[in-house]
CSV table of C-alpha atoms in Angstrom, one decimal:
chain,number,residue,atom,x,y,z
A,8,MET,CA,95.5,104.9,105.2
A,9,ASN,CA,98.5,103.3,106.5
A,10,GLY,CA,99.9,101.6,109.3
A,11,GLU,CA,102.8,102.7,111.3
A,12,SER,CA,106.1,100.7,110.8
A,13,THR,CA,106.3,99.5,114.6
A,14,PRO,CA,104.1,96.7,115.6
A,15,ARG,CA,100.5,97.5,116.8
A,16,ILE,CA,100.2,96.5,120.6
A,17,ALA,CA,96.7,95.8,121.9
A,18,ALA,CA,95.3,97.5,124.7
A,19,SER,CA,96.0,94.8,127.2
A,20,GLY,CA,99.7,95.0,126.4
A,21,ASN,CA,99.8,91.7,124.6
A,22,PRO,CA,101.0,91.7,121.1
A,23,ALA,CA,98.5,92.3,118.3
A,24,PRO,CA,96.6,89.0,117.0
A,25,SER,CA,98.1,87.2,113.8
A,26,ALA,CA,96.9,87.6,110.5
A,27,THR,CA,93.4,86.1,109.9
A,28,LEU,CA,92.1,84.1,106.7
A,29,LYS,CA,88.9,85.3,105.1
A,30,SER,CA,86.3,82.8,104.0
A,31,ALA,CA,84.8,82.9,100.5
A,32,ARG,CA,81.7,85.0,102.1
A,33,GLU,CA,83.8,87.3,103.7
A,34,LEU,CA,85.8,88.0,100.5
A,35,GLU,CA,82.4,88.5,98.8
A,36,ILE,CA,81.7,91.5,101.1
A,37,MET,CA,85.2,92.8,101.0
A,38,ARG,CA,84.7,92.7,97.0
A,39,GLU,CA,81.8,95.0,97.6
A,40,ALA,CA,83.4,97.3,99.9
A,41,GLY,CA,86.5,97.4,97.6
A,42,ARG,CA,83.9,98.2,94.7
A,43,ILE,CA,82.4,101.1,96.6
A,44,VAL,CA,85.1,102.6,97.6
A,45,ALA,CA,86.7,102.6,94.0
A,46,PHE,CA,83.5,104.2,92.9
A,47,ALA,CA,84.0,106.8,95.7
A,48,VAL,CA,87.5,107.9,94.7
A,49,ARG,CA,86.6,107.8,91.0
A,50,LYS,CA,83.5,110.2,91.8
A,51,SER,CA,85.9,112.5,93.7
A,52,PHE,CA,88.6,112.6,91.1
A,53,GLU,CA,86.0,113.4,88.3
A,54,ALA,CA,85.1,116.8,90.1
A,55,LEU,CA,89.2,117.7,90.7
A,56,GLU,CA,89.7,120.9,89.0
A,57,GLN,CA,91.6,124.3,90.0
A,58,GLY,CA,89.2,126.0,92.5
A,59,ILE,CA,87.7,123.2,94.3
A,60,THR,CA,88.2,122.7,98.1
A,61,THR,CA,89.5,119.7,99.6
A,62,ARG,CA,86.6,119.5,101.9
A,63,GLU,CA,84.3,119.5,98.5
A,64,LEU,CA,86.4,116.7,97.3
A,65,ASP,CA,85.6,115.0,100.8
A,66,ASP,CA,82.2,115.6,100.5
A,67,ILE,CA,81.7,114.0,97.3
A,68,ALA,CA,83.5,110.7,98.5
A,69,ARG,CA,81.2,110.5,101.6
A,70,ARG,CA,78.3,111.1,99.6
A,71,ALA,CA,79.2,108.5,97.0
A,72,ILE,CA,79.6,105.7,99.7
A,73,GLU,CA,76.6,106.3,101.6
A,74,SER,CA,74.8,106.3,98.4
A,75,GLU,CA,75.6,102.5,98.1
A,76,GLY,CA,74.9,101.9,101.4
A,77,ALA,CA,78.2,101.5,102.8
A,78,LYS,CA,79.9,103.7,105.8
A,79,PRO,CA,82.9,105.7,105.4
A,80,GLY,CA,85.9,103.7,106.9
A,81,PHE,CA,88.0,106.3,108.0
A,82,LEU,CA,85.6,108.8,109.6
A,83,GLY,CA,86.3,108.7,113.1
A,84,LEU,CA,88.8,106.2,113.1
A,85,TYR,CA,91.8,107.0,115.7
A,86,GLY,CA,89.8,110.6,115.9
A,87,PHE,CA,90.4,111.3,112.1
A,88,PRO,CA,87.9,114.0,111.5
A,89,ALA,CA,87.1,113.2,107.8
A,90,THR,CA,86.0,110.6,105.2
A,91,ALA,CA,89.1,110.7,103.0
A,92,CYS,CA,92.7,111.7,103.7
A,93,ILE,CA,93.5,114.2,100.8
A,94,SER,CA,97.4,114.9,100.4
A,95,ILE,CA,98.9,117.8,98.2
A,96,ASN,CA,102.2,118.1,96.5
A,97,GLU,CA,105.0,117.4,99.5
A,98,GLU,CA,102.0,115.9,101.6
A,99,ILE,CA,102.6,112.2,101.8
A,100,VAL,CA,99.6,110.6,103.7
A,101,HIS,CA,96.9,111.7,106.3
A,102,GLY,CA,96.1,115.0,104.8
A,103,ILE,CA,92.9,116.4,106.9
A,104,PRO,CA,90.1,118.0,104.2
A,105,GLY,CA,89.4,121.8,104.8
A,106,ASP,CA,89.3,125.2,103.3
A,107,ARG,CA,92.5,124.5,101.1
A,108,VAL,CA,91.7,125.6,97.5
A,109,VAL,CA,93.5,123.0,94.8
A,110,GLN,CA,95.7,125.1,92.4
A,111,ASN,CA,96.4,124.3,88.8
A,112,GLY,CA,99.0,121.5,88.6
A,113,ASP,CA,98.8,120.4,92.3
A,114,LEU,CA,99.6,116.4,92.9
A,115,VAL,CA,96.6,115.5,94.8
A,116,THR,CA,96.5,112.1,96.5
A,117,LEU,CA,92.9,110.6,98.0
A,118,ASP,CA,93.0,107.7,100.3
A,119,CYS,CA,89.5,106.5,101.1
A,120,GLY,CA,87.9,103.5,102.7
A,121,ALA,CA,84.5,101.8,102.9
A,122,ILE,CA,82.8,99.5,105.3
A,123,VAL,CA,80.0,96.7,104.4
A,124,ASP,CA,78.6,94.6,106.9
A,125,GLY,CA,81.7,95.2,109.2
A,126,TYR,CA,84.1,94.7,106.6
A,127,ASN,CA,87.0,97.3,105.4
A,128,SER,CA,88.2,98.2,102.4
A,129,ASP,CA,91.2,100.9,101.4
A,130,HIS,CA,92.2,102.4,98.4
A,131,ALA,CA,94.7,105.4,97.3
A,132,VAL,CA,94.9,107.4,94.0
A,133,THR,CA,97.2,110.1,93.0
A,134,GLN,CA,96.4,112.5,90.2
A,135,VAL,CA,97.5,116.0,89.0
A,136,ALA,CA,95.1,118.8,88.9
A,137,GLY,CA,94.6,120.6,85.5
A,138,LEU,CA,98.2,120.6,83.6
A,139,SER,CA,100.8,118.5,84.5
A,140,THR,CA,104.3,118.3,84.0
A,141,SER,CA,106.7,115.2,82.9
A,142,GLU,CA,108.3,115.2,86.4
A,143,LYS,CA,104.8,114.8,87.9
A,144,ASP,CA,103.8,112.2,85.3
A,145,ASP,CA,107.1,110.2,85.8
A,146,LEU,CA,106.6,110.1,89.6
A,147,ILE,CA,102.9,108.9,89.2
A,148,ASP,CA,103.8,106.2,86.8
A,149,THR,CA,106.6,104.9,88.7
A,150,THR,CA,104.4,104.7,92.0
A,151,ARG,CA,101.6,102.9,90.1
A,152,GLU,CA,103.8,100.4,88.4
A,153,SER,CA,105.4,99.6,91.6
A,154,LEU,CA,102.0,98.7,93.2
A,155,GLU,CA,101.2,96.5,90.2
A,156,MET,CA,104.6,94.9,90.6
A,157,GLY,CA,103.9,94.2,94.3
A,158,LEU,CA,100.4,92.9,93.6
A,159,LYS,CA,102.1,90.4,91.1
A,160,GLN,CA,103.9,88.8,94.2
A,161,ALA,CA,100.5,88.5,96.3
A,162,LYS,CA,100.0,84.6,95.8
A,163,PRO,CA,100.2,81.8,97.9
A,164,GLY,CA,103.7,80.5,98.9
A,165,ASN,CA,105.4,83.6,98.5
A,166,ARG,CA,106.2,85.9,101.6
A,167,ILE,CA,105.8,89.6,102.5
A,168,GLY,CA,109.0,90.2,101.5
A,169,ASP,CA,108.6,89.3,98.1
A,170,ILE,CA,106.1,92.0,97.6
A,171,SER,CA,108.2,94.7,99.4
A,172,ASN,CA,111.3,93.8,97.4
A,173,ALA,CA,109.3,94.1,94.0
A,174,ILE,CA,108.2,97.5,94.7
A,175,GLU,CA,111.6,98.4,95.9
A,176,SER,CA,113.2,97.2,92.9
A,177,HIS,CA,111.1,99.2,90.5
A,178,VAL,CA,111.3,102.5,92.5
A,179,LEU,CA,115.2,102.7,93.7
A,180,PRO,CA,116.5,102.2,90.0
A,181,LYS,CA,114.3,105.4,88.9
A,182,SER,CA,116.2,107.6,91.7
A,183,TYR,CA,113.2,107.9,93.8
A,184,GLU,CA,112.9,107.1,97.5
A,185,LEU,CA,110.3,105.0,99.5
A,186,VAL,CA,108.8,106.2,102.6
A,187,ARG,CA,109.9,104.0,105.8
A,188,GLU,CA,107.7,105.1,108.7
A,189,TYR,CA,104.2,104.0,107.0
A,190,VAL,CA,103.6,100.7,105.8
A,191,GLY,CA,100.9,98.7,104.1
A,192,HIS,CA,98.8,96.0,106.5
A,193,GLY,CA,96.2,93.4,106.3
A,194,ILE,CA,92.6,94.1,106.5
A,195,GLY,CA,89.5,92.8,107.5
A,196,LYS,CA,87.1,93.5,110.3
A,197,ASP,CA,89.6,95.9,111.3
A,198,LEU,CA,91.3,98.6,108.9
A,199,HIS,CA,94.6,97.9,110.1
A,200,GLU,CA,95.4,94.1,110.7
A,201,PRO,CA,98.4,92.0,110.8
A,202,PRO,CA,100.9,91.7,108.7
A,203,GLN,CA,102.6,94.7,107.9
A,204,ILE,CA,103.8,95.3,104.6
A,205,PRO,CA,107.0,97.6,103.9
A,206,ASN,CA,107.6,99.0,100.9
A,207,PHE,CA,111.2,97.7,100.8
A,208,GLY,CA,113.4,94.7,102.0
A,209,PRO,CA,114.8,91.6,100.6
A,210,ALA,CA,112.8,88.9,98.8
A,211,GLY,CA,112.1,85.6,100.7
A,212,HIS,CA,111.3,86.9,104.1
A,213,GLY,CA,108.5,87.1,106.3
A,214,LEU,CA,105.2,85.9,106.7
A,215,GLU,CA,104.2,83.2,104.1
A,216,LEU,CA,101.4,84.2,102.2
A,217,LYS,CA,98.2,82.0,102.1
A,218,ALA,CA,94.9,81.8,100.4
A,219,GLY,CA,92.1,84.0,102.2
A,220,LEU,CA,94.7,86.6,103.5
A,221,VAL,CA,93.7,90.0,102.4
A,222,LEU,CA,96.2,93.1,102.2
A,223,ALA,CA,96.3,96.5,101.7
A,224,ILE,CA,99.7,97.2,99.7
A,225,GLU,CA,100.5,101.4,99.2
A,226,PRO,CA,103.6,102.3,98.3
A,227,MET,CA,104.3,105.8,98.8
A,228,VAL,CA,106.9,107.1,96.6
A,229,ASN,CA,109.2,110.4,97.1
A,230,ALA,CA,111.1,112.5,94.5
A,231,GLY,CA,113.4,113.5,97.3
A,232,GLY,CA,114.7,111.6,100.4
A,233,TRP,CA,112.7,109.1,102.1
A,234,LYS,CA,112.5,111.0,105.5
A,235,THR,CA,109.3,112.4,106.9
A,236,ARG,CA,107.9,114.7,109.5
A,237,MET,CA,104.5,115.5,110.9
A,238,LEU,CA,102.5,118.9,110.8
A,239,ASP,CA,101.2,120.7,113.9
A,240,ASP,CA,97.8,119.0,113.1
A,241,GLY,CA,99.1,115.6,114.3
A,242,TRP,CA,97.8,114.1,111.3
A,243,THR,CA,99.5,115.3,108.0
A,244,VAL,CA,102.7,113.7,107.0
A,245,VAL,CA,104.9,115.4,104.5
A,246,THR,CA,108.4,114.9,103.1
A,247,GLU,CA,111.3,116.3,105.3
A,248,ASP,CA,112.8,117.9,102.3
A,249,ASP,CA,109.6,119.3,100.8
A,250,ALA,CA,110.0,117.2,97.7
A,251,LEU,CA,106.9,115.6,95.9
A,252,SER,CA,105.2,112.7,97.1
A,253,CYS,CA,102.9,110.0,95.5
A,254,HIS,CA,100.8,107.4,96.9
A,255,PHE,CA,98.9,104.3,95.5
A,256,GLU,CA,96.9,101.5,97.3
A,257,HIS,CA,94.8,98.6,96.3
A,258,THR,CA,93.1,96.0,98.7
A,259,VAL,CA,94.0,92.7,97.1
A,260,ALA,CA,92.8,89.0,98.2
A,261,ILE,CA,95.3,86.1,97.9
A,262,THR,CA,93.8,83.4,96.3
A,263,GLU,CA,94.5,79.9,95.0
A,264,ASP,CA,94.3,81.4,91.5
A,265,GLY,CA,96.3,84.5,92.4
A,266,PRO,CA,95.9,88.0,93.5
A,267,VAL,CA,92.3,89.3,93.2
A,268,VAL,CA,92.2,93.0,93.6
A,269,LEU,CA,89.1,94.1,95.4
A,270,THR,CA,89.3,97.8,95.0
A,271,VAL,CA,88.0,97.8,91.6
A,272,GLU,CA,84.7,98.8,90.0
């Protein structure tokens, strides 16, 4: 789940606290939370086929998380009514699961989180239900590759801008656009912690990365323009021009040995 591109403000009116570094013990807990959410996303996509509803996919994710002794990270957060954000085709993020039936060829994004001992994980994957097209395959490949480029920059001594620029430098030459209103974020006891991680911008700028920082890096790539609009449900964000959109996300720990992706089984 994304943070907005404007700074988060605490209830007191003071700026949100600065980024926190996690201990080795905290990282182990977050690794377990990451394993569980990766398991839940995989189980949901194993059931992805024409005719299934988004609510059924959400139920699979919830049961998978709870079967591992964890709690769904999104359920009830800011009032969100489900375990996973499930977004289809022109929907970018925060789609609410319900009675919508998945159709053959739909581009389906599942964004999900799990909580273990009070620590969060955040993970998103996009796949096609049934038969795909070269257009959709290229959009998926480009988005996943841009995430991989960003992850490589998540190491001590680099800055947030190095992650952002690596993503942008991979996406824009392919004539795609990156969403600007929604960004990646730090993560830990809260799902959304400082710093914010835009998917665009100059290298060498922003917070210096240090071992112990944990980030949720999440490029959102549009086949058309970058502008978005929100639907009347107050949650679902779609492309303004109704072009296809794709979203991948990993939770990654910055260590002295380099980036360690936590959202893997």
